[in-house]
PDB file of C-alpha atoms in Angstrom:
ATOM      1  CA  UNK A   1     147.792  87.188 201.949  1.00 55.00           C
ATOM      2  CA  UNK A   2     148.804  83.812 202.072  1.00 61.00           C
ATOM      3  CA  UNK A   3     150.165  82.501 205.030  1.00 60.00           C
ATOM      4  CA  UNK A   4     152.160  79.756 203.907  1.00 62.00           C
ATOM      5  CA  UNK A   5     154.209  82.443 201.513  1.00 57.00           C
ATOM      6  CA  UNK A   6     157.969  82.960 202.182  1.00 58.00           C
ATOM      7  CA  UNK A   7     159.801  85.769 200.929  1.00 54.00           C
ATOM      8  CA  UNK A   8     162.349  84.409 197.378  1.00 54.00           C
ATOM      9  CA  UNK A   9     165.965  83.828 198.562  1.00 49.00           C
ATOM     10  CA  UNK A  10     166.970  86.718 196.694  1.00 51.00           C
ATOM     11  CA  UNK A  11     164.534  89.015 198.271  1.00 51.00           C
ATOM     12  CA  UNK A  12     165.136  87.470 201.588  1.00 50.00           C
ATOM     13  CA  UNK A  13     167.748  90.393 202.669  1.00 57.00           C
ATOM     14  CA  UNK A  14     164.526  92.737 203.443  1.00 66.00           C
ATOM     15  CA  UNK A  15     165.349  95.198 206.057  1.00 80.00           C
ATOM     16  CA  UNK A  16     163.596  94.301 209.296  1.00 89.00           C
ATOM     17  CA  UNK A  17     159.949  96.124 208.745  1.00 90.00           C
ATOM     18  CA  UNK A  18     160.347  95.931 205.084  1.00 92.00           C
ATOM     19  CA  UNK A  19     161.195  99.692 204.747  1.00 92.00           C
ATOM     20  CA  UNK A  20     164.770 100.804 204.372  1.00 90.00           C
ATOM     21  CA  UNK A  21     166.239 101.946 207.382  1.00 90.00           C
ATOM     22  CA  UNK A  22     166.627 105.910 205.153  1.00 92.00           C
ATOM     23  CA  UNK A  23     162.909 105.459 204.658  1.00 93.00           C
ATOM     24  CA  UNK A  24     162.081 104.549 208.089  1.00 95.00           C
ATOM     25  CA  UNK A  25     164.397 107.713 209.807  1.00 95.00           C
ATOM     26  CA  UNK A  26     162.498 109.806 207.382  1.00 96.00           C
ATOM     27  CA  UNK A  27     159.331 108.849 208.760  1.00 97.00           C
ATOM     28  CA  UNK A  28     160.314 108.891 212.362  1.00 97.00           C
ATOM     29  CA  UNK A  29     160.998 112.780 211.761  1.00 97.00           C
ATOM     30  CA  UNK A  30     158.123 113.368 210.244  1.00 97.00           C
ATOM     31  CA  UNK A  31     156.489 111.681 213.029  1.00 98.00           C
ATOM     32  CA  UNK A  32     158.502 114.006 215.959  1.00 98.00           C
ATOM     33  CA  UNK A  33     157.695 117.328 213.596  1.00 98.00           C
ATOM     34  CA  UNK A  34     154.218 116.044 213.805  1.00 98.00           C
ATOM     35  CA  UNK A  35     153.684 115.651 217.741  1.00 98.00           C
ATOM     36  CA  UNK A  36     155.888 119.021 217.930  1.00 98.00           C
ATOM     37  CA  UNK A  37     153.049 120.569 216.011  1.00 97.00           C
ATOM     38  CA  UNK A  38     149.729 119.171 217.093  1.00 98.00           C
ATOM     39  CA  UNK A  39     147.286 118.366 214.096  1.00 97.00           C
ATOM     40  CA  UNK A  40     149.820 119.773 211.419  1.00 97.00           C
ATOM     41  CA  UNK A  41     149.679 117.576 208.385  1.00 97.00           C
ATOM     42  CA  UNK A  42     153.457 116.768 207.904  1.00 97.00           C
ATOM     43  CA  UNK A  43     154.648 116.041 204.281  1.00 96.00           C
ATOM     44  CA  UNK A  44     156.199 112.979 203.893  1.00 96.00           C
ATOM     45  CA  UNK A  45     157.789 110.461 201.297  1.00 93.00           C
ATOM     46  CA  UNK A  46     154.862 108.144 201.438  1.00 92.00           C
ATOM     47  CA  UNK A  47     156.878 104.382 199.733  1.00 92.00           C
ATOM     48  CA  UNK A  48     155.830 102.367 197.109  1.00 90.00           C
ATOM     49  CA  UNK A  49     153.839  99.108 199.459  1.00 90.00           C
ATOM     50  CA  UNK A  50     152.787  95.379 197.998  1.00 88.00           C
ATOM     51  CA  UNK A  51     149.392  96.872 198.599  1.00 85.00           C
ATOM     52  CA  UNK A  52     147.553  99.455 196.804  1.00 80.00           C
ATOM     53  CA  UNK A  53     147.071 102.613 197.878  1.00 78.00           C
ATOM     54  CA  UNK A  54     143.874 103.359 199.893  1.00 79.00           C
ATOM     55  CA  UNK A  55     144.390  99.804 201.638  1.00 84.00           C
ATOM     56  CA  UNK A  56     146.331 101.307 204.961  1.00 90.00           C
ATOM     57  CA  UNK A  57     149.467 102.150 203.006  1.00 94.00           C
ATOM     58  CA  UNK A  58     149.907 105.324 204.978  1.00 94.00           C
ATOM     59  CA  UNK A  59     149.500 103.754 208.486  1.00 95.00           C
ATOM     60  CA  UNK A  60     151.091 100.725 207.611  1.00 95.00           C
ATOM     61  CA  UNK A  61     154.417 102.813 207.038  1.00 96.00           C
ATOM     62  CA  UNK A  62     154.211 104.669 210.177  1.00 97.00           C
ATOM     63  CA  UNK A  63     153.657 101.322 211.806  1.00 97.00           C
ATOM     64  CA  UNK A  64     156.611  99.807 210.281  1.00 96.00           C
ATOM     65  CA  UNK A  65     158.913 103.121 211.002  1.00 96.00           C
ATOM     66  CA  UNK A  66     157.739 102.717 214.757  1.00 97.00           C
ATOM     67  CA  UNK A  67     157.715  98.956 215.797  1.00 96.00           C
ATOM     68  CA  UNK A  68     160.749  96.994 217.193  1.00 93.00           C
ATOM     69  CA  UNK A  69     161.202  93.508 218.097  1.00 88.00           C
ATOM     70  CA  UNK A  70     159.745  94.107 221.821  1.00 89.00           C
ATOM     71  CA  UNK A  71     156.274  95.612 220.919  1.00 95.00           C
ATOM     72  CA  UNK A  72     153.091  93.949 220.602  1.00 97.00           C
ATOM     73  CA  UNK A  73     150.881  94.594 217.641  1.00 97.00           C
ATOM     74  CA  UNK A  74     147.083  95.258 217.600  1.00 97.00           C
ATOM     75  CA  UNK A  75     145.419  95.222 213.925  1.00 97.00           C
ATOM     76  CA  UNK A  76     141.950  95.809 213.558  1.00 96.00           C
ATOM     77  CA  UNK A  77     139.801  96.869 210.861  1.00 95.00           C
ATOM     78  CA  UNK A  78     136.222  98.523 211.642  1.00 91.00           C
ATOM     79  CA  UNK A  79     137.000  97.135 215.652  1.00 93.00           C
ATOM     80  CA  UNK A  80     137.401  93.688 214.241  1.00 94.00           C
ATOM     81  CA  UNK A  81     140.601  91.974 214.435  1.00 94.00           C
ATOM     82  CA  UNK A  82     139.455  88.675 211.757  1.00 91.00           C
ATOM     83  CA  UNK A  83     138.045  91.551 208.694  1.00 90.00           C
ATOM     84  CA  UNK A  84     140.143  90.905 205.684  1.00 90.00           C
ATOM     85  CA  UNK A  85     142.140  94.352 206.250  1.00 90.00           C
ATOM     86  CA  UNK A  86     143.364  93.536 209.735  1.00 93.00           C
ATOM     87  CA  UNK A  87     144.058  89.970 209.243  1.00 93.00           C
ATOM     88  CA  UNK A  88     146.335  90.885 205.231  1.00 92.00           C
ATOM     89  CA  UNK A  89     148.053  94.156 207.427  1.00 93.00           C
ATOM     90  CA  UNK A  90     148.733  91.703 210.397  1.00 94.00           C
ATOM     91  CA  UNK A  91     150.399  88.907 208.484  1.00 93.00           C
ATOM     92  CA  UNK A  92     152.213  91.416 206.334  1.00 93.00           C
ATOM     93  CA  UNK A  93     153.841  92.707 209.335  1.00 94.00           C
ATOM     94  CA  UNK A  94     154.115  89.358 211.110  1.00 92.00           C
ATOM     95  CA  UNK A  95     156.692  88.407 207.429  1.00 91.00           C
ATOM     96  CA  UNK A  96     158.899  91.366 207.911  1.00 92.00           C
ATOM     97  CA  UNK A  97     158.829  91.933 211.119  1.00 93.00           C
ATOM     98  CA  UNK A  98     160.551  89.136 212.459  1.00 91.00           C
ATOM     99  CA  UNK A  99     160.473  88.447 216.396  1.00 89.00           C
ATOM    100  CA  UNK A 100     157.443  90.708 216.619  1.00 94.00           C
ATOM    101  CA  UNK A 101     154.529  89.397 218.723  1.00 96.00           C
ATOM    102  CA  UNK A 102     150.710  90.495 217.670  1.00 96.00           C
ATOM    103  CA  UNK A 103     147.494  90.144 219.482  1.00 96.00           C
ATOM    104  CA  UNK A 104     143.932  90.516 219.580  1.00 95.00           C
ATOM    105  CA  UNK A 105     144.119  91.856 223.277  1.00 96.00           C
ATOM    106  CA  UNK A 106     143.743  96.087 223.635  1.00 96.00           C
ATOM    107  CA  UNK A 107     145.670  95.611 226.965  1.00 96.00           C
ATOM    108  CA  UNK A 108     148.232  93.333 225.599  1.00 97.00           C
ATOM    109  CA  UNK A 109     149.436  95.728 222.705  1.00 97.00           C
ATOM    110  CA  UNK A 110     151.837  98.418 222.593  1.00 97.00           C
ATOM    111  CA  UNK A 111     151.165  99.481 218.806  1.00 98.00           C
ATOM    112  CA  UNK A 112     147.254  99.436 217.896  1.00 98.00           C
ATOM    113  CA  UNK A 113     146.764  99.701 213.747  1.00 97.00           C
ATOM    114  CA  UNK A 114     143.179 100.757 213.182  1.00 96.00           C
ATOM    115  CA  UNK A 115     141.154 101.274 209.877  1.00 93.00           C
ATOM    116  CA  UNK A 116     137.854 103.312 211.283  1.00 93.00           C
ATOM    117  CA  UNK A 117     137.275 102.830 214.931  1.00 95.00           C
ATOM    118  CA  UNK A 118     139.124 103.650 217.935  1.00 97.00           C
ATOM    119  CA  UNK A 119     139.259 100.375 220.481  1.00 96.00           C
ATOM    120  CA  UNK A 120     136.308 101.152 223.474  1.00 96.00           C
ATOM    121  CA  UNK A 121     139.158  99.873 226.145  1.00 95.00           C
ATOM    122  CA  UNK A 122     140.776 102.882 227.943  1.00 95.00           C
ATOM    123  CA  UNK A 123     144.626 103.423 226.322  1.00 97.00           C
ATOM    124  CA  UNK A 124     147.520 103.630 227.873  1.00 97.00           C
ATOM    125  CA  UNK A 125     150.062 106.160 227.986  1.00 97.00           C
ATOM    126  CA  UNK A 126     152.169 103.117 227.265  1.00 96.00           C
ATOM    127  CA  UNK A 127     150.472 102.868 223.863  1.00 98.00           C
ATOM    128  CA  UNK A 128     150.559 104.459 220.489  1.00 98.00           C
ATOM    129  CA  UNK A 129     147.510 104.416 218.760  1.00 98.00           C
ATOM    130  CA  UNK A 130     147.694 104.402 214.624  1.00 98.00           C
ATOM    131  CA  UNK A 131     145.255 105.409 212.407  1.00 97.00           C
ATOM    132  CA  UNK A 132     144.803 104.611 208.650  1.00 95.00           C
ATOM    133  CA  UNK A 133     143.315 107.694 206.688  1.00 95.00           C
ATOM    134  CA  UNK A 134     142.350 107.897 203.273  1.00 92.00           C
ATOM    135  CA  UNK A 135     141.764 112.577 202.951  1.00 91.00           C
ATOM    136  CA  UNK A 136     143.618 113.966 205.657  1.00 95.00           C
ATOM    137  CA  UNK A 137     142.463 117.629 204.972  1.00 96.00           C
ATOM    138  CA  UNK A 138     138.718 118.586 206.359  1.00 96.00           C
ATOM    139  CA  UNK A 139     139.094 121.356 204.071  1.00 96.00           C
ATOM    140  CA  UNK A 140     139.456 119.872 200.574  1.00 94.00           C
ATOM    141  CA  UNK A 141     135.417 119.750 201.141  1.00 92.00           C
ATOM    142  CA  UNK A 142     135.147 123.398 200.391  1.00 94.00           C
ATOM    143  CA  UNK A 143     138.517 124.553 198.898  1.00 95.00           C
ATOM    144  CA  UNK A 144     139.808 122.399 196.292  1.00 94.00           C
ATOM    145  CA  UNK A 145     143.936 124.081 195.869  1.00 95.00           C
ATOM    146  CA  UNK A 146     145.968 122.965 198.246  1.00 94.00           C
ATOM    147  CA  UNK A 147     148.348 125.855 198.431  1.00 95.00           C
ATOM    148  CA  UNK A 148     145.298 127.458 199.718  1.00 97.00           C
ATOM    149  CA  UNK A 149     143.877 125.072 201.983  1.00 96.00           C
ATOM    150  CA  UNK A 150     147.372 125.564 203.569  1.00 95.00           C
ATOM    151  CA  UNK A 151     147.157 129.349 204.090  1.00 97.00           C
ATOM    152  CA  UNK A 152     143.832 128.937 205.665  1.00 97.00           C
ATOM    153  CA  UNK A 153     145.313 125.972 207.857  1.00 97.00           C
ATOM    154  CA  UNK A 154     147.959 128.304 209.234  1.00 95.00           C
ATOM    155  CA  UNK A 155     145.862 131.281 209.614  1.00 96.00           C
ATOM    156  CA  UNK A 156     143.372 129.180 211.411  1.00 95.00           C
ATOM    157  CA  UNK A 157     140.792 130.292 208.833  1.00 96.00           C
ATOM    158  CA  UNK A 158     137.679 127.836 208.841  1.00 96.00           C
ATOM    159  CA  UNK A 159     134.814 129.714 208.128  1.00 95.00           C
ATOM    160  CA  UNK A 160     133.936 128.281 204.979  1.00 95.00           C
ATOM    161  CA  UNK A 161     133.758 125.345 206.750  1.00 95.00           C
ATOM    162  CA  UNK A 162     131.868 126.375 209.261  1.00 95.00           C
ATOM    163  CA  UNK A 163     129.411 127.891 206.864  1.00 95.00           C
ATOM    164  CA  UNK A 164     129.334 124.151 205.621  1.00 93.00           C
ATOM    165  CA  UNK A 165     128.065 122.837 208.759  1.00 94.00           C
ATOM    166  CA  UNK A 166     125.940 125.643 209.041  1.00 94.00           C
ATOM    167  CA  UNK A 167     124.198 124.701 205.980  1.00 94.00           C
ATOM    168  CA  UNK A 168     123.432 121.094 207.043  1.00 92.00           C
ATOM    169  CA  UNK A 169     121.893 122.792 210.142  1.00 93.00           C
ATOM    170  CA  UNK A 170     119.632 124.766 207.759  1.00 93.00           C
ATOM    171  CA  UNK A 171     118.794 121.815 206.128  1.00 93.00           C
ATOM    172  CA  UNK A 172     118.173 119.038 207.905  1.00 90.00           C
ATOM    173  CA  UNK A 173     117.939 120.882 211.452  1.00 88.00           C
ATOM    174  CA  UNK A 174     121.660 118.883 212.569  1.00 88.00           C
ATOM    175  CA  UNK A 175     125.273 118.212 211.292  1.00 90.00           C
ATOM    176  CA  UNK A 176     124.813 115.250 209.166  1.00 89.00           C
ATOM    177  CA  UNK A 177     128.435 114.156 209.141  1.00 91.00           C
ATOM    178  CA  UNK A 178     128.660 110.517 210.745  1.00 88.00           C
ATOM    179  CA  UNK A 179     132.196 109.782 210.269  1.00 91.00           C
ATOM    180  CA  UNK A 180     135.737 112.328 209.390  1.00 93.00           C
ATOM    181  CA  UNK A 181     134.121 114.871 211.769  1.00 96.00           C
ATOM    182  CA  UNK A 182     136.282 118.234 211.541  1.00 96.00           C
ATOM    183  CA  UNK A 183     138.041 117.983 214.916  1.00 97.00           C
ATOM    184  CA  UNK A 184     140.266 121.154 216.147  1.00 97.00           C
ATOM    185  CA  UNK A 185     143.158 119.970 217.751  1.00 98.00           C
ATOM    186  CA  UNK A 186     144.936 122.469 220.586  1.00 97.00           C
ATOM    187  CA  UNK A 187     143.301 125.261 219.377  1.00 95.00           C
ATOM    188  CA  UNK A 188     144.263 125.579 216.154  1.00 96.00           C
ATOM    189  CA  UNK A 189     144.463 123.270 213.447  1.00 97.00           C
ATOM    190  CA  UNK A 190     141.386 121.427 211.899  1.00 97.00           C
ATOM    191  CA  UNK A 191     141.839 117.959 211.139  1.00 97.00           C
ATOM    192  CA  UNK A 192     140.313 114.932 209.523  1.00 95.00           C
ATOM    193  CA  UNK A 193     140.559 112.273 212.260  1.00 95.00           C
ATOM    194  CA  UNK A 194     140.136 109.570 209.939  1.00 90.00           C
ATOM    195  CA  UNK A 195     136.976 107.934 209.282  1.00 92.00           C
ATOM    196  CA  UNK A 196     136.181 107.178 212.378  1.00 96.00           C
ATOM    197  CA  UNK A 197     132.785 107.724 213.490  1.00 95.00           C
ATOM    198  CA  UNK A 198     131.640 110.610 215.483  1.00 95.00           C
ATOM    199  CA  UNK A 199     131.281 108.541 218.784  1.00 96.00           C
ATOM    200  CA  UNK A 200     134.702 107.848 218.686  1.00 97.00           C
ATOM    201  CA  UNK A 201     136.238 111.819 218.655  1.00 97.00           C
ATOM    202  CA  UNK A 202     135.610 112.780 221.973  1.00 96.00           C
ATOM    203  CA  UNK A 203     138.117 109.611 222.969  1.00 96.00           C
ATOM    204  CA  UNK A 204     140.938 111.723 220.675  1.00 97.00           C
ATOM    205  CA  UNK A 205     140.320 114.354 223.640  1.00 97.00           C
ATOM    206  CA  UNK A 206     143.210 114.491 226.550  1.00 97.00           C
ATOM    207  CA  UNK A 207     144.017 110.641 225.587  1.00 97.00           C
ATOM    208  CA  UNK A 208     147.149 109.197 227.465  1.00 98.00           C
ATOM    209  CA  UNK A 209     147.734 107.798 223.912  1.00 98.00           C
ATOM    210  CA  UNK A 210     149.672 109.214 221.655  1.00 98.00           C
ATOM    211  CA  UNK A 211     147.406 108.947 218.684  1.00 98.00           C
ATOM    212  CA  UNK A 212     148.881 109.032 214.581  1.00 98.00           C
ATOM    213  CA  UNK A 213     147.647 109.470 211.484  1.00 97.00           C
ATOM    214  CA  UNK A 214     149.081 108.413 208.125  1.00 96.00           C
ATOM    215  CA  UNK A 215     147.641 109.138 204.974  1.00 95.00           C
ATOM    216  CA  UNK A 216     150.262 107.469 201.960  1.00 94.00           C
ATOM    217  CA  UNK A 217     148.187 107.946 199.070  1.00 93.00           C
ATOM    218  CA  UNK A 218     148.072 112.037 200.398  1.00 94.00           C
ATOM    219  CA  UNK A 219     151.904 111.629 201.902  1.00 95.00           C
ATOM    220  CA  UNK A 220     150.529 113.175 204.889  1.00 97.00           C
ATOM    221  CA  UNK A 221     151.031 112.714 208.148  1.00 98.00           C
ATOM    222  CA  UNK A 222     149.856 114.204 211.625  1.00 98.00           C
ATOM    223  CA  UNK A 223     149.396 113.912 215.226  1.00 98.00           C
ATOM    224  CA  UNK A 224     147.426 114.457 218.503  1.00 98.00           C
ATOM    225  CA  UNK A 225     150.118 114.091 221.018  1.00 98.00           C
ATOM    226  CA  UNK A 226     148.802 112.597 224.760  1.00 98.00           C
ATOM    227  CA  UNK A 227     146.520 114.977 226.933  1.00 98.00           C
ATOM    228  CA  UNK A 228     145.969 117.197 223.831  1.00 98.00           C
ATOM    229  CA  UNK A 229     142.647 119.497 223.069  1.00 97.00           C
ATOM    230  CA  UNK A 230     140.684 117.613 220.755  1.00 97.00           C
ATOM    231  CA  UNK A 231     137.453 119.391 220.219  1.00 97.00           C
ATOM    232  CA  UNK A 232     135.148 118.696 217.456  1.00 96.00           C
ATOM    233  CA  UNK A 233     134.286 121.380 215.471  1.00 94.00           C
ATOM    234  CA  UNK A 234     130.491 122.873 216.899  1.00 92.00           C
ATOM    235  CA  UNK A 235     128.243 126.050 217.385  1.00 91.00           C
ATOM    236  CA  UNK A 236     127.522 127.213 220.989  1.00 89.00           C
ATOM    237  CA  UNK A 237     123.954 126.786 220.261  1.00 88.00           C
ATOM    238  CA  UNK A 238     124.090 123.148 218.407  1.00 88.00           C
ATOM    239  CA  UNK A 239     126.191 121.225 220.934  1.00 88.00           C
ATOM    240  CA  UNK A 240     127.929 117.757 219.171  1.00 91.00           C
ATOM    241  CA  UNK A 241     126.268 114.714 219.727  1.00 91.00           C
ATOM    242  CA  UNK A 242     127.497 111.519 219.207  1.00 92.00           C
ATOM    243  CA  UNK A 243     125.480 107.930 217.786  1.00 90.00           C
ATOM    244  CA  UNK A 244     123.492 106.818 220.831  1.00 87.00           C
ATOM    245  CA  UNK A 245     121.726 103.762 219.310  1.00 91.00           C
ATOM    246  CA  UNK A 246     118.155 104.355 220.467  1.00 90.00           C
ATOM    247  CA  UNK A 247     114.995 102.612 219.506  1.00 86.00           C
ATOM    248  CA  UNK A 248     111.491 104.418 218.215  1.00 83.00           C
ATOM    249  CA  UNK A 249     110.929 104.217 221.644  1.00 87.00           C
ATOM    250  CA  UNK A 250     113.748 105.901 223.190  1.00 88.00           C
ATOM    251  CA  UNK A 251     115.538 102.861 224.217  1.00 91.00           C
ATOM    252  CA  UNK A 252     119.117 101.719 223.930  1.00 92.00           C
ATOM    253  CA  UNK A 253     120.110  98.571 221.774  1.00 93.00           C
ATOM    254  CA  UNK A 254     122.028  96.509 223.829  1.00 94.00           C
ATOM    255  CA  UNK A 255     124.559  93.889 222.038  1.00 95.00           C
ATOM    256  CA  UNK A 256     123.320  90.439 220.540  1.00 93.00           C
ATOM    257  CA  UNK A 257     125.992  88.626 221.491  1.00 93.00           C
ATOM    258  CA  UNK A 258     127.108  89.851 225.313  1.00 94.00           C
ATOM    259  CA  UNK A 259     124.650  92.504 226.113  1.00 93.00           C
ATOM    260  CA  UNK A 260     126.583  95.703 226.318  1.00 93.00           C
ATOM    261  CA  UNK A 261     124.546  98.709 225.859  1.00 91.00           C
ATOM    262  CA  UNK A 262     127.792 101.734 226.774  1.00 91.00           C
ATOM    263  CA  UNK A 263     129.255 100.390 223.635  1.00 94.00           C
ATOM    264  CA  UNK A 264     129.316 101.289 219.702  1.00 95.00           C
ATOM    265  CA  UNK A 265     127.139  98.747 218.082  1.00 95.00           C
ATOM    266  CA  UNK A 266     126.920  97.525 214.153  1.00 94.00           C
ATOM    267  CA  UNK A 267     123.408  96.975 212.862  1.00 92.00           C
ATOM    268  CA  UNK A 268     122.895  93.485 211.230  1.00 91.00           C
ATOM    269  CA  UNK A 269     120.176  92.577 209.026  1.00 89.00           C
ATOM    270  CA  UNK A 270     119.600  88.769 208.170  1.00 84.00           C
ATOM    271  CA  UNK A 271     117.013  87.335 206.227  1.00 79.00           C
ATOM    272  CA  UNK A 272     114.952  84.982 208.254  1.00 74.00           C
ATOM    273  CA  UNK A 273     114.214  82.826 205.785  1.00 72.00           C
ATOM    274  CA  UNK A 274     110.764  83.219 205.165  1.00 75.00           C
ATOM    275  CA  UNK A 275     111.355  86.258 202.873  1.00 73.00           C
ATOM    276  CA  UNK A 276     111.513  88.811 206.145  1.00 76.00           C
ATOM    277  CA  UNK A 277     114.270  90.491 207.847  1.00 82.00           C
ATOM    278  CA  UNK A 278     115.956  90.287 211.384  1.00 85.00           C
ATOM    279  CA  UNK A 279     117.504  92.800 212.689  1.00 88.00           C
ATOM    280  CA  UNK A 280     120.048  92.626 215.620  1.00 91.00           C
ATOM    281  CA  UNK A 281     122.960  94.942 217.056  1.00 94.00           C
ATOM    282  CA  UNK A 282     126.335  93.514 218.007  1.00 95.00           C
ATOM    283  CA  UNK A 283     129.746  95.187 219.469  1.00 96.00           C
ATOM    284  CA  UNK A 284     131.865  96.804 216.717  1.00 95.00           C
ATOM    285  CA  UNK A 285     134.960  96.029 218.259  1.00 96.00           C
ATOM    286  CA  UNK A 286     135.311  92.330 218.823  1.00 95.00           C
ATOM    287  CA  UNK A 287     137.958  92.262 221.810  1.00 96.00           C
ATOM    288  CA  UNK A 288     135.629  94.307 223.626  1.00 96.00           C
ATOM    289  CA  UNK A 289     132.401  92.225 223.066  1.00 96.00           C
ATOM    290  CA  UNK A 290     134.986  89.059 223.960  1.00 95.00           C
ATOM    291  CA  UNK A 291     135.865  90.544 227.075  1.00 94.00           C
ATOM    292  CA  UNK A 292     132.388  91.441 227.772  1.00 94.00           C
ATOM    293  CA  UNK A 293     131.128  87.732 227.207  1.00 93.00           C
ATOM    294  CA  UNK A 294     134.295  86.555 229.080  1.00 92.00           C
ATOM    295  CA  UNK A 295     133.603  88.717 232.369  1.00 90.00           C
ATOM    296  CA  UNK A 296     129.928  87.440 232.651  1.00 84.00           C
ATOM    297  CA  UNK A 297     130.756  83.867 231.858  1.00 81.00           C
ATOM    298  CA  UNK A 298     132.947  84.353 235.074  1.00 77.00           C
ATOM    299  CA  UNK A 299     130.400  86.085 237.440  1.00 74.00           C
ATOM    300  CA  UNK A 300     128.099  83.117 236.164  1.00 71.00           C
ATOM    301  CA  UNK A 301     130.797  80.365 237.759  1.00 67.00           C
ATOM    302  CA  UNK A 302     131.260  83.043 241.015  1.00 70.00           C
ATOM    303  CA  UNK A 303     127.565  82.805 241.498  1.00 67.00           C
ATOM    304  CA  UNK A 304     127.379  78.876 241.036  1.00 61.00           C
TER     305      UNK A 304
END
């Protein structure tokens, strides 16, 4: 987006958040029916965006139902908050949303935006946590009608996907799914919690967040209210595991740039010029890896 755009005069009578204020209501019960039902997919009247769908449409609505001129918004794409997604999303909300303050800071925001990652600093019960989805429903894997993927949704009927995971365990001896990892929310119902990657569900369980899901090319959305169940979907006898970023050798990356090794790491691969490759591990989320470099810059000076 460009930042020097301004809306035309005669477009300039946008309600604040772009959304109509009928849209937004909508939403905001759809939101409430949600958190009422824990990991229900709630049909909604996903609007037409400037965006196309399958770019955040789904969160961005929810985002723009929710947010006032008080809060503090968080946008980040993949953990970074400078990736083309985050920085488009962020302006976009930063022209309708007049008065609205954003930030890179986890502990500074009261709305978090996120396409793919959930932030590694600890939430808040003071925070709501948004995430972008492209499939909502875990079960469109195996049953393709959606009148029946509901009936098995409300009968709590997820053996075929079970037998699904059962069949990567044949295999390839493990679950093979690295991201949108089936996740049973208080109980019951099986969602898709967006693709974020398996490291990241067990942070969905008993947050003090309230964590939400849009989905506006699927009109969906759903919920997993604060200290909620959130248990990835597992046999007794092959217990989840999440990424743990080990060498041949059994060892740990640590991070390139500030030498965390507790946190989820990307793999980069640059040529080294002499027709070879380097490769190096860095911090997904870039607050974190900031705060990171900033805390040992500081016991550095303490120490001088």
């Amino acid at each position: 987006m460009n930042p020097g755009y301004e809306l035309p005069q005669d477009e300039a009578g946008y309600s604040f958040g772009f959304l109509d204020e009928y849209a937004k209501r909508e939403v905001r019960r759809c939101i409430l029916k949600a958190i009422s039902i824990p990991g229900y997919q709630t049909p909604y009247a996903s609007r037409e965006m400037p965006m196309g769908r399958g770019f955040g449409t789904g969160g961005l609505q929810v985002t723009l139902s929710l947010i006032g001129a008080g809060d503090t918004l968080k946008v980040i794409d993949q953990g970074a908050d400078d990736s083309v997604n985050a920085v488009n999303l962020r302006q976009f909300v930063e022209l309708t949303c007049p008065g609205v303050a954003t930030t890179e800071r986890t502990q500074q925001a009261t709305l978090i935006q996120s396409r793919h990652r959930i932030p590694e600093t600890p939430l808040t019960e003071d925070q709501v946590l948004v995430l972008q989805v492209p499939y909502p429903d875990p079960l469109v894997v195996v049953e393709p009608s959606e009148a029946r993927r509901k009936v098995m949704h409300g009968e709590g009927d997820y053996a075929r996907l079970l037998t699904k995971l059962y069949e990567d365990i044949v295999r390839f001896d493990e679950i093979t799914i690295a991201h949108r990892y089936p996740t049973r929310i208080a109980g019951h119902y099986v969602i898709d919690p967006s693709p974020i990657p398996r490291y990241d569900v067990p942070r969905l369980h008993q947050s003090r967040a309230l964590v939400l899901l849009g989905a506006g090319r699927e009109k969906k959305i759903y919920a997993v209210p604060p200290y909620t169940r959130a248990e990835p979907l597992v046999f007794e006898d092959v217990p989840f595991r999440v990424e743990d970023f080990s060498d041949a050798q059994g060892r740990r990356h640590a991070c390139a740039r500030c030498g965390s090794s507790s946190s989820f790491l990307d793999q980069i691969i640059r040529s080294d010029g002499r027709g070879g490759e380097h490769t190096s591990w860095q911090c997904s989320d870039s607050d974190y890896c900031d705060q990171q470099l900033a805390a040992h810059a500081g016991a550095a000076e303490t120490l001088a």
